[in-house]
XYZ file of C-alpha atoms in Angstrom:
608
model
C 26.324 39.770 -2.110
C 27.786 36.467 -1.949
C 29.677 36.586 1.218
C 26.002 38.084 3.054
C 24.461 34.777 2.437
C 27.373 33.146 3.814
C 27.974 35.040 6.767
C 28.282 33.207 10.123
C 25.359 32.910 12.567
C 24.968 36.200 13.956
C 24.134 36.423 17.276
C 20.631 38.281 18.896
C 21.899 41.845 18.418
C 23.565 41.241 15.560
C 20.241 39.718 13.969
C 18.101 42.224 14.949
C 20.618 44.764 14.087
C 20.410 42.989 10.139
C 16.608 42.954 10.003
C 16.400 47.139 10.824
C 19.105 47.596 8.526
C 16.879 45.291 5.866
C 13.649 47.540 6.572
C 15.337 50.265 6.509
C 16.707 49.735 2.831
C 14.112 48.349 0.982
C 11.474 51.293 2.564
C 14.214 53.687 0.970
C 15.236 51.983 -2.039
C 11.749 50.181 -3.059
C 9.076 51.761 -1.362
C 6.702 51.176 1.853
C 4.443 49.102 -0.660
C 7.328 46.474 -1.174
C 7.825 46.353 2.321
C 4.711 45.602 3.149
C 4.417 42.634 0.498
C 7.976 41.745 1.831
C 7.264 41.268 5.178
C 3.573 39.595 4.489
C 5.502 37.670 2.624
C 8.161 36.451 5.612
C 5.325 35.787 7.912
C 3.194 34.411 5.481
C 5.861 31.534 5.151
C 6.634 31.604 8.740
C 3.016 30.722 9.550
C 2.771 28.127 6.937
C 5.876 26.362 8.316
C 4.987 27.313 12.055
C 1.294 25.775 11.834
C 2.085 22.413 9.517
C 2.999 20.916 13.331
C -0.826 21.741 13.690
C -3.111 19.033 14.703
C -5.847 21.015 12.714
C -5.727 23.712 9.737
C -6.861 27.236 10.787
C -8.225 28.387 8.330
C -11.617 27.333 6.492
C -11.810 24.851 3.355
C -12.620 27.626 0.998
C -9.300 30.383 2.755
C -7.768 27.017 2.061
C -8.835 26.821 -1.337
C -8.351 30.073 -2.537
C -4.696 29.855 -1.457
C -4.485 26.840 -3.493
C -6.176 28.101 -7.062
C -3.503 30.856 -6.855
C -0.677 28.273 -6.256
C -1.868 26.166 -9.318
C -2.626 28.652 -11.738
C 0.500 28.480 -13.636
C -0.074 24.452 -13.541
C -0.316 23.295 -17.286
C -2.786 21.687 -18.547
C -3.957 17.851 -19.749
C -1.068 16.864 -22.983
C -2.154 17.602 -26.530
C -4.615 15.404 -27.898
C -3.474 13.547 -30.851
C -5.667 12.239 -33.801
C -4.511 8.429 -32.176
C -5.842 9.967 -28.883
C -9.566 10.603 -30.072
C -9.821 7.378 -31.820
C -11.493 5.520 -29.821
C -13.561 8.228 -28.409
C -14.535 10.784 -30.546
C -17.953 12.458 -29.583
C -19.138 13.661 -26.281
C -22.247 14.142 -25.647
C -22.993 17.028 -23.796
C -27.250 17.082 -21.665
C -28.464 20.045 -20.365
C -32.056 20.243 -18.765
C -33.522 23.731 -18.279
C -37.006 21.718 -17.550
C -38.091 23.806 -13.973
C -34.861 26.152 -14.635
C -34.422 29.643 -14.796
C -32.996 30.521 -18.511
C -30.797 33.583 -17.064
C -28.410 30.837 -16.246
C -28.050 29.004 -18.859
C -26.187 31.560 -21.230
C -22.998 31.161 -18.320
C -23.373 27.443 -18.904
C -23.662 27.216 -22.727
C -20.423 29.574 -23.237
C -18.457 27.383 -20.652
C -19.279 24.178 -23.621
C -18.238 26.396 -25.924
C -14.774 27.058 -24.490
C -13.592 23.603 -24.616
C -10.664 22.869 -25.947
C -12.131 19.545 -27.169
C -13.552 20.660 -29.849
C -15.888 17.326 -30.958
C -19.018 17.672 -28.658
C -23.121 17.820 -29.165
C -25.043 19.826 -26.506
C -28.651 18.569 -26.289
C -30.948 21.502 -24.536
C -33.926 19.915 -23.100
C -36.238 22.053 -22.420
C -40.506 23.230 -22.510
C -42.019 24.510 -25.297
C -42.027 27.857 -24.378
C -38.693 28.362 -23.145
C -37.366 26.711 -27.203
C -37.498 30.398 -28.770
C -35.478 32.251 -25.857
C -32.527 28.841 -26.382
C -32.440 29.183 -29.923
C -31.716 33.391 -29.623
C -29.312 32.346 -26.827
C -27.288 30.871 -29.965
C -27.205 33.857 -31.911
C -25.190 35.895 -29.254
C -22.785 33.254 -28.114
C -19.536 32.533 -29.961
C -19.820 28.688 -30.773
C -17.407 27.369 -33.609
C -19.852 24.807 -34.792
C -23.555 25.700 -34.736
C -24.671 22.350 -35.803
C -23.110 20.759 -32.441
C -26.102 22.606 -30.499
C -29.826 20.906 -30.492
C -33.073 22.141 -28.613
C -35.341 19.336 -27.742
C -38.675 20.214 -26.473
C -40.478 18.377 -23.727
C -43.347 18.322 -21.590
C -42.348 16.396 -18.702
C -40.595 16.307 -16.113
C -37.088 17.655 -15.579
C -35.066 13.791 -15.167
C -37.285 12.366 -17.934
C -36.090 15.143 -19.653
C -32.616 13.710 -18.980
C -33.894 10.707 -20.293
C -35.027 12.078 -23.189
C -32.043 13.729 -23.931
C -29.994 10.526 -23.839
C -32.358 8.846 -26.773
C -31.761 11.671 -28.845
C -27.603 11.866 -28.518
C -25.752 10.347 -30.412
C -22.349 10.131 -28.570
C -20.861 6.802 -27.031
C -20.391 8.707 -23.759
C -22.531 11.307 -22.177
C -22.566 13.811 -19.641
C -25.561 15.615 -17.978
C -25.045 18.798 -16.779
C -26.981 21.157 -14.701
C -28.332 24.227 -15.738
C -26.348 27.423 -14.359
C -23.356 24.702 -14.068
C -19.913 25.269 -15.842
C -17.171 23.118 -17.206
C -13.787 24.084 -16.809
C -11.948 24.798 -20.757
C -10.186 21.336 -20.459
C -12.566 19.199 -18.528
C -13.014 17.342 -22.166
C -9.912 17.178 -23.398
C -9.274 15.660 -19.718
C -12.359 13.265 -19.901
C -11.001 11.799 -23.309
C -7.312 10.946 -22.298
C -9.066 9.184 -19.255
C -11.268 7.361 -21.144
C -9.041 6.500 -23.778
C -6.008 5.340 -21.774
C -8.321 3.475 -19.211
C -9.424 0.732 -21.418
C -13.171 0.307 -21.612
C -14.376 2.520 -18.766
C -18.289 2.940 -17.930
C -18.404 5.761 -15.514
C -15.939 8.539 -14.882
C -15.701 11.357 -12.645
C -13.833 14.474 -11.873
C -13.189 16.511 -8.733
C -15.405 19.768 -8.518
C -15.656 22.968 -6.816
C -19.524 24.599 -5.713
C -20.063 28.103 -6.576
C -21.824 30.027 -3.544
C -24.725 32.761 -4.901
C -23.033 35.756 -2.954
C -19.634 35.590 -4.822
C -17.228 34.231 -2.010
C -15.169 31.800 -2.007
C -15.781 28.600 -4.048
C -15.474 25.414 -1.684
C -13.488 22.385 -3.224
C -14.842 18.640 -3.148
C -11.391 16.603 -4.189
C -13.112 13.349 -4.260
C -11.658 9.991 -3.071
C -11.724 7.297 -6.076
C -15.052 4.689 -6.165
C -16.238 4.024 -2.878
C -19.470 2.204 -3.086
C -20.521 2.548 0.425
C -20.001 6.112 0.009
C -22.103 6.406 -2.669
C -24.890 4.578 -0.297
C -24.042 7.648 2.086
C -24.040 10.467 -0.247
C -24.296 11.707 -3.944
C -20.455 12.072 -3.970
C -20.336 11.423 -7.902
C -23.304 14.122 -8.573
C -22.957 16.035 -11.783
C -19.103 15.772 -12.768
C -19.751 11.968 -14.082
C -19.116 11.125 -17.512
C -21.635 7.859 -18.587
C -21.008 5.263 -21.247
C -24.504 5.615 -23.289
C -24.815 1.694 -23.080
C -25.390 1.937 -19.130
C -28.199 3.512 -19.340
C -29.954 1.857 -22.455
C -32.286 0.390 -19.972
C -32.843 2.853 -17.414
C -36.316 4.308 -19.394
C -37.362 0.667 -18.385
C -36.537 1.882 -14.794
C -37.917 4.828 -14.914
C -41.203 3.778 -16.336
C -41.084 0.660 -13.306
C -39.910 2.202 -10.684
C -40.798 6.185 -11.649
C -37.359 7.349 -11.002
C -37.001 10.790 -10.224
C -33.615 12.161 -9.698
C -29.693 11.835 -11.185
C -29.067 9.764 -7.885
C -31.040 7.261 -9.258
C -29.016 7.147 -12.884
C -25.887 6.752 -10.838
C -27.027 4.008 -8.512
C -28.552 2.358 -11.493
C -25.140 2.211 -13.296
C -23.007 1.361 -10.713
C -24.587 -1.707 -10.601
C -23.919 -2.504 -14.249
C -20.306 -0.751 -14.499
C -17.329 -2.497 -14.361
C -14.710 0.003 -14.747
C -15.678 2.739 -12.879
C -12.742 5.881 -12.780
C -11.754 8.863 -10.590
C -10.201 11.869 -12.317
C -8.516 14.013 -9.704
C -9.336 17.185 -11.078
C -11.730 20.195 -10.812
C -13.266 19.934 -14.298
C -16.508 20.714 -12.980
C -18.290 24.023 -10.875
C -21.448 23.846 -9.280
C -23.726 26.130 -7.892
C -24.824 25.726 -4.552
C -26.903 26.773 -1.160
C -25.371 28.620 1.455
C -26.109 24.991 3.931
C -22.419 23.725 4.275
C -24.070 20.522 5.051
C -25.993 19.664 1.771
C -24.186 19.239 -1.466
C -25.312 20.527 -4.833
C -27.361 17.447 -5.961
C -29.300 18.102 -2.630
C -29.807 21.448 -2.171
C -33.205 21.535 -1.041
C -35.815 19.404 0.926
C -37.376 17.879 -1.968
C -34.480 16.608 -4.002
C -32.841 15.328 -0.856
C -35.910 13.564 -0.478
C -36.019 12.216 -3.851
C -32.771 10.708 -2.955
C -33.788 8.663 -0.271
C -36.838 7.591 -2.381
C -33.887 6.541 -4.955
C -31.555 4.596 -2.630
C -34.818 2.741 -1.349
C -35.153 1.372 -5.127
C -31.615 0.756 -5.437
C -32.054 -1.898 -2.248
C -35.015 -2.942 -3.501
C -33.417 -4.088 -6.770
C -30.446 -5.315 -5.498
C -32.405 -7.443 -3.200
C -31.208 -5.802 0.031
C -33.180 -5.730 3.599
C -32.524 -2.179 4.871
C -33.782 1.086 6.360
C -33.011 4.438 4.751
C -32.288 7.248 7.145
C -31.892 10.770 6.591
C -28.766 12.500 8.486
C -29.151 15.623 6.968
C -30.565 16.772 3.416
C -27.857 14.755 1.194
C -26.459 12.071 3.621
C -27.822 9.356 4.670
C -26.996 5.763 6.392
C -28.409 2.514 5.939
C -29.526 0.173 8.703
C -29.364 -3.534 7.073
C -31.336 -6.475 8.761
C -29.822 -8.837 10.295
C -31.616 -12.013 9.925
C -29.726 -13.799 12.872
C -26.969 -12.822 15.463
C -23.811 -14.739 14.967
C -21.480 -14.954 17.331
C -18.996 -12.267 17.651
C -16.210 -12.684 19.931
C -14.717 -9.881 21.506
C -10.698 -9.958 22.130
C -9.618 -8.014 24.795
C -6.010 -7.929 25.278
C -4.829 -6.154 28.413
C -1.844 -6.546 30.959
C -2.235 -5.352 34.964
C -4.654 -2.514 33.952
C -7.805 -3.518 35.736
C -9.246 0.215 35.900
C -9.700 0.481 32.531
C -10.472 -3.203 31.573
C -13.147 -3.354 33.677
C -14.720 0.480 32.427
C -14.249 -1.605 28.953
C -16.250 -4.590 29.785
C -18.676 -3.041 31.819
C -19.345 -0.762 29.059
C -19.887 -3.763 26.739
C -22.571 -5.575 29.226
C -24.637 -2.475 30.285
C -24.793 -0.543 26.840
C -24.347 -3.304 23.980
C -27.914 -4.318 22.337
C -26.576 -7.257 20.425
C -26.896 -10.437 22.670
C -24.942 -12.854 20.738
C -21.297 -12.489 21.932
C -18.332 -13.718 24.463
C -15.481 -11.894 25.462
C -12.363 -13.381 26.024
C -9.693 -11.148 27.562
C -6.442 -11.841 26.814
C -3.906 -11.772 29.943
C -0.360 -10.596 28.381
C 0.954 -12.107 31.745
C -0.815 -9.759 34.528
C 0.761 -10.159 38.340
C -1.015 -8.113 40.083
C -2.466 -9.015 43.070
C -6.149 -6.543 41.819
C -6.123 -7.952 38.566
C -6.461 -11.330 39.935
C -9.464 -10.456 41.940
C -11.042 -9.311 39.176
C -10.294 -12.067 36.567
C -11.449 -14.658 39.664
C -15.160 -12.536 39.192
C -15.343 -11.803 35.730
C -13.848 -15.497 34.710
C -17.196 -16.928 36.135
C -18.942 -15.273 32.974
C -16.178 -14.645 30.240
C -12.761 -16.448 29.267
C -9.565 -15.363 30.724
C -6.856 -16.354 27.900
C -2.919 -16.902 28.962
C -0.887 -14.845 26.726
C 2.810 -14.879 28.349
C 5.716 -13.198 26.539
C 7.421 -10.044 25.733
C 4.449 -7.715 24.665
C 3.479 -8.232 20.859
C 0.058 -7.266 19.851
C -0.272 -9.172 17.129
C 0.424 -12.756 18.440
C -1.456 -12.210 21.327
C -4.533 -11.658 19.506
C -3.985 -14.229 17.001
C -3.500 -16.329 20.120
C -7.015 -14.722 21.096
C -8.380 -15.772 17.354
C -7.586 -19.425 18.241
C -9.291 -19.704 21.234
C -12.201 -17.838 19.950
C -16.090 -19.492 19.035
C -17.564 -16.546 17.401
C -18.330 -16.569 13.756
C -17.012 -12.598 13.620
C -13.866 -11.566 15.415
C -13.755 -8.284 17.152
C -10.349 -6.884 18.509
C -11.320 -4.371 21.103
C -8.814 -2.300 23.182
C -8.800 -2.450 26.858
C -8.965 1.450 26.874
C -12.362 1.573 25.188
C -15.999 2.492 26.691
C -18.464 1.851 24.304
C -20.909 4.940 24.213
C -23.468 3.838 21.597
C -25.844 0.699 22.364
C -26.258 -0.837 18.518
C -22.307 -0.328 18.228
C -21.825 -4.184 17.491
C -25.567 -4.618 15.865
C -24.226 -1.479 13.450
C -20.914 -2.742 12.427
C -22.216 -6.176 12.370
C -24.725 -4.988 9.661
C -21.840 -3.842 7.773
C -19.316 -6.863 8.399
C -22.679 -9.700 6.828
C -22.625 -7.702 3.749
C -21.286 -9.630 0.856
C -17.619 -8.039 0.140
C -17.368 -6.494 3.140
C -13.508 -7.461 4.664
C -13.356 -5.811 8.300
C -15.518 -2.682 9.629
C -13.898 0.162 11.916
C -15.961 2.532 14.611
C -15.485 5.895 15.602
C -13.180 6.439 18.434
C -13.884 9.888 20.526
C -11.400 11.343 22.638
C -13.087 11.974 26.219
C -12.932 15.269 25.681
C -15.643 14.875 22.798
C -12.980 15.101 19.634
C -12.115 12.440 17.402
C -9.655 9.977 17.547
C -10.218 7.520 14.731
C -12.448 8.391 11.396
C -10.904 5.773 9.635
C -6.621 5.329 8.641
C -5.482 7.570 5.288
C -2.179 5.709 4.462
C 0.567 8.120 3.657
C -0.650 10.802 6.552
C 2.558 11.632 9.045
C 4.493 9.047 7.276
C 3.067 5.328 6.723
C -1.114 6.183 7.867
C -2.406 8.389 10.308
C -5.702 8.875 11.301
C -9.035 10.441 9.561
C -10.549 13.533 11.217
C -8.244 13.249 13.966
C -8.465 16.028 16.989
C -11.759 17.501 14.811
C -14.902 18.252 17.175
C -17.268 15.324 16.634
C -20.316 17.787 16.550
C -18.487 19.698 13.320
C -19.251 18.532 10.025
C -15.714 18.640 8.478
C -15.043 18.078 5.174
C -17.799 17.554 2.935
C -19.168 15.690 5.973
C -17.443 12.629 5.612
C -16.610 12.147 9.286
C -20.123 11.339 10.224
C -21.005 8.543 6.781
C -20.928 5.642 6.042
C -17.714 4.752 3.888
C -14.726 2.950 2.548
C -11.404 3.210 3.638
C -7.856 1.875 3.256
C -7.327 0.714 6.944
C -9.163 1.030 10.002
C -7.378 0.670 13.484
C -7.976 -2.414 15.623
C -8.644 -0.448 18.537
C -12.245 -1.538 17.555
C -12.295 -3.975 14.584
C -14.558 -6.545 13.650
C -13.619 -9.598 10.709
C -15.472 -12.381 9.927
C -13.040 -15.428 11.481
C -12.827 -17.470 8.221
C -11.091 -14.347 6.728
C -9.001 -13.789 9.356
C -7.589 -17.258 8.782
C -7.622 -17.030 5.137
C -4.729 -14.164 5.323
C -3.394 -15.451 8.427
C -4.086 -12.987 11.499
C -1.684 -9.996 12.013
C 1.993 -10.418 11.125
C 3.783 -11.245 14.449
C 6.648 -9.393 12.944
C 4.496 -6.685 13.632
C 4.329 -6.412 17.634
C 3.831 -2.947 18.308
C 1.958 -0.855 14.807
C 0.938 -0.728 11.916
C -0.323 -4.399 12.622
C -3.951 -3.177 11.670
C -2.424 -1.288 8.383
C -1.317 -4.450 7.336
C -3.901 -6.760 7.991
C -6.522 -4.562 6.310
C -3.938 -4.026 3.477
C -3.967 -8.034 3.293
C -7.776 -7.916 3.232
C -7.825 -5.331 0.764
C -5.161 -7.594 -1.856
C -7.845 -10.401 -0.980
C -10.351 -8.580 -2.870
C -12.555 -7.062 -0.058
C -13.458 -3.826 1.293
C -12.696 -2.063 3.958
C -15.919 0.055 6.206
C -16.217 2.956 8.661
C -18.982 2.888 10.131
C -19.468 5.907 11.992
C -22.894 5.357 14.191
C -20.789 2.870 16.214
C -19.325 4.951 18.982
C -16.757 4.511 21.759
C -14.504 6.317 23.384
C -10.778 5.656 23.437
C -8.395 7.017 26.255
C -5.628 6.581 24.154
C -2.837 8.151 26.154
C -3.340 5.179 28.490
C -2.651 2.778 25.540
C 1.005 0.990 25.739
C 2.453 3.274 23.231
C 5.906 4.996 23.843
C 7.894 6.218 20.997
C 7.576 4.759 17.211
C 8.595 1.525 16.919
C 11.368 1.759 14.101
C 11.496 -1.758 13.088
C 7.881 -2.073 13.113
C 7.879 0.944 10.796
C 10.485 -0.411 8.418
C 9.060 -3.232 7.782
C 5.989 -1.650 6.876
C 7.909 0.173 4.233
C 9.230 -2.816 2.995
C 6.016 -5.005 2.758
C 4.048 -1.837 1.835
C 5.874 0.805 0.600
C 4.757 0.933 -3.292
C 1.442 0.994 -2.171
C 1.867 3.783 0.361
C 3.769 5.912 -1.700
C 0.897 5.331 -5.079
C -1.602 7.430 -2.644
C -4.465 6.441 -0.447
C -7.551 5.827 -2.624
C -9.390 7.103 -0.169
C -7.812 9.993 -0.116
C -6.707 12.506 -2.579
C -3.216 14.223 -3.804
C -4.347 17.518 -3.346
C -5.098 16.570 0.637
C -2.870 17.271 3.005
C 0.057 14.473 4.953
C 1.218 16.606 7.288
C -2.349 16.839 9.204
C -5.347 14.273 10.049
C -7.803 16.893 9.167
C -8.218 16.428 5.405
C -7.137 20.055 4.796
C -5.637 20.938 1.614
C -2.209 20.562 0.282
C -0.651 23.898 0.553
């Protein structure tokens, strides 16, 4: 048996002359069943291997998924609690309303609390006065250690006062609502405690979850990215699976009562703006039950509570003392359009060498489609002979600024060259192989870039042929970062949607990126060391350590004919160095992002 697997390399007849021999044996010796499984098996890897090289995953997020449950079944679960380990936290207070509810669900939720293996927990049903007898017989047939842990609360109201209600009557430091039908997977306490008590004095944490379709299929998997605030201005993302410290929300009757709040969204927004320890837990603790709408999410599964939602990010700018206009993408996901009380001056760096096709499509693009008025362009001449581009810089230098930027090509000095020479209160670095598509591009990610906290905001790039190019950069993708969403249609919805919102994200290319100039000074421009990539990684990485955020801001369209960019083969050095500055941080995981994600694609498949 030995010497087989270390025969030489046969030759074609000799393989196929193995592989008949193989088939032949194990349909004789083990049966035409284990030959079947064998060779599903073979190809089964084969295409795995065969299709990593894939620009996009073919097969759907829940074919995905269910490949992936069966792959981490064996996977153990959280360590053993110790009595040191529930000393700080100790009861969990578990908030169920069945307010507007169907009871036949509840029974599946109730014996999901009771199979924690956490055992110290208090489930408060909230519910009307004539659905109180049906709970309490509910107890009698389910197999709950500690009777006393279960309370019925009767209301008349409606189903998030309930909520409310519910939190004045717990008595836990930490509480979690749930929604009726809902279920908890057996250690999503246990889980929940170790987080909370190893993270110090957390307010809000949240899990991972996966939504439950009515028909039976396949469950579809939301592994979160950790707290993204703009996100949560784009979407619910944190829905049911958060965990609150009680103390959050000792106030938020007063809110309710003032501002006649009327949905969880509103609880969440509400204490995110009093939390300041807010933490992800990458794991599916939590199942929800959902529409058959891939496009809504479980908190917004129908027309009403999506517009609830909207109602309750109108408050949430309202109290925060923020200027904006909600909009409605689709039930669940929304953007916000944030007035600008002036136009600064953005100046747009265009650096570009003896390409005068697509410079001028660029700046063309910029004067006949681009709605904000307050800008200069300054295109930055990497030391252009011909005799064309000199025409054209003798027509277009009568309106905009033709820069001298000799030398051996390197990106990153000649737009920090650019930066010097530059008058606008907001820098935008612009590729010359850009066509802007939509007309509030700069008004949009100039709304983003006034926003206190905001470090540098990044568009979507299209392909011409109508796929994306650039969703935002997931460091750790195809080695250092690649690309979000990359090659994906722009008219799908993709994962969970997040393509098409409003979010945060470790880097964002400067093929189209706009800073504030004072911050670009305060870190220094790109690294010169840089000259060819990763120059953008780095400089958003810089902004990030400076204690800003990072946007995509995905209403601002252009297209980007990349293969004409001055590309070639990786830059080795360039990518070295990266690993050098950067590497720790690369390797700890995007934030964005998620373990469970896939870095051999752009497509924000899973990790199989």
């Amino acid at each position: 048996m030995a010497r087989d697997r270390v025969r030489c390399t046969p030759g074609l007849g000799d393989g196929v002359r193995w592989v008949i021999e193989r088939i032949v044996h194990v349909s004789r010796h083990e049966g035409l069943g284990s030959l079947r499984r064998k060779v599903v098996g073979v190809a089964t890897k084969l295409y795995r291997e065969w299709s990593r090289g894939w620009p996009i995953s073919s097969r759907s997020l829940e074919e995905q998924y269910r490949v992936w449950i069966e792959r981490h079944r064996q996977d153990s679960g959280p360590p053993a609690l110790s009595n040191a380990d529930t000393s700080r936290v100790s009861l969990i207070s578990l908030i169920v309303s069945i307010v507007g509810s169907p009871l036949a669900e509840l029974k599946a939720t109730i014996e999901s609390i009771a199979r924690q293996t956490y055992p110290n927990w208090e489930l408060i049903l909230v519910c009307e006065p004539s659905q109180a007898h049906a709970i309490r017989g509910l107890f009698e047939v389910i197999a709950v250690a500690d009777k006393e842990s279960l309370h019925v609360l009767e209301v008349e109201t409606r189903e998030f006062e309930s909520l409310l209600l519910g939190v004045a009557a717990s008595s836990g430091e930490f509480v979690w609502f749930l929604k009726c039908g809902d279920l908890l997977a057996a250690q999503a306490l246990h889980s929940v405690v170790l987080a909370l008590n190893e993270g110090g004095d957390i307010d809000l944490c949240y899990c991972d979850e996966d939504q439950l379709p009515p028909d039976g299929c396949a469950p579809k998997p939301f592994f979160k990215p950790s707290w993204s605030p703009e996100l949560l201005l784009s979407m619910n993302y944190l829905s049911y699976s958060t965990v609150f410290r009680k103390a959050l929300l000792d106030d938020i009757d007063q809110l309710n009562k003032r501002e006649h709040s009327s949905c969880l969204y509103d609880c969440l927004l509400w204490a995110s703006e009093k939390a300041t320890h807010i933490v992800h837990l990458p794991s599916v603790l939590y199942h929800s039950r959902r529409g058959s709408n891939p496009k809504t999410t479980h908190a917004s599964s129908s027309t009403q509570s999506a517009s609830a939602e909207k109602l309750a990010l109108e408050r949430a700018l309202h109290r925060r003392g923020i200027e904006g206009r909600v909009e409605e993408l689709v039930p669940g996901r929304f953007r916000i359009r944030y007035r600008l009380d002036h136009q600064p001056l953005v100046s747009i760096l265009i650096p570009t060498k003896d390409r005068v096709s697509l410079l001028s499509r660029c700046v063309a693009s910029i004067e006949k489609c681009t709605t904000y008025t307050s800008y200069e362009i300054l295109i930055l001449d990497n030391g252009s002979v011909s005799e064309d581009t000199g025409k054209y810089f003798d027509e277009i230098g009568k309106k905009w600024r033709i820069v001298s930027c000799p030398g051996p090509f390197n990106f990153s000095a000649i737009n920090n060259r650019g930066a010097c020479e530059a008058n606008g209160e907001y820098l935008l670095f612009l590729n010359d192989d850009t066509e802007v598509l939509t007309p509030e591009w700069l008004t949009i990610m100039m709304e983003q870039a006034s926003r206190p906290g905001i470090g540098a905001v990044g568009a979507k790039l299209l392909y011409p042929n109508g796929r994306m190019q650039h969703g935002g950069v997931v460091l750790g993708v195809g080695g250092v970062a690649g690309h979000a969403f990359r090659h994906i249609p722009n008219h799908e919805w993709g994962y969970h949607g997040l393509a098409h919102v409003t979010r945060n994200c470790s880097a964002v290319t400067a093929a189209c990126l706009l800073v504030s100039r004072t911050l670009f000074r305060q870190i220094q421009g790109f690294d010169p060391t840089l000259p060819v990539e990763y120059n953008d990684v780095d400089l958003c990485l810089r902004i990030r350590r400076a204690g800003q955020r990072i946007v995509y801001a995905p209403e601002a369209v252009l297209y980007h004919y990349e293969s004409a960019t001055r590309k070639g083969t990786r830059c080795r050095a360039d990518e070295e160095r990266v690993w050098q500055t950067w590497g720790d941080v690369i390797r700890a995981g995007d934030p964005y992002y998620h373990v469970n994600l896939t870095t051999d694609r752009e497509d924000w498949s899973l990790r199989l």
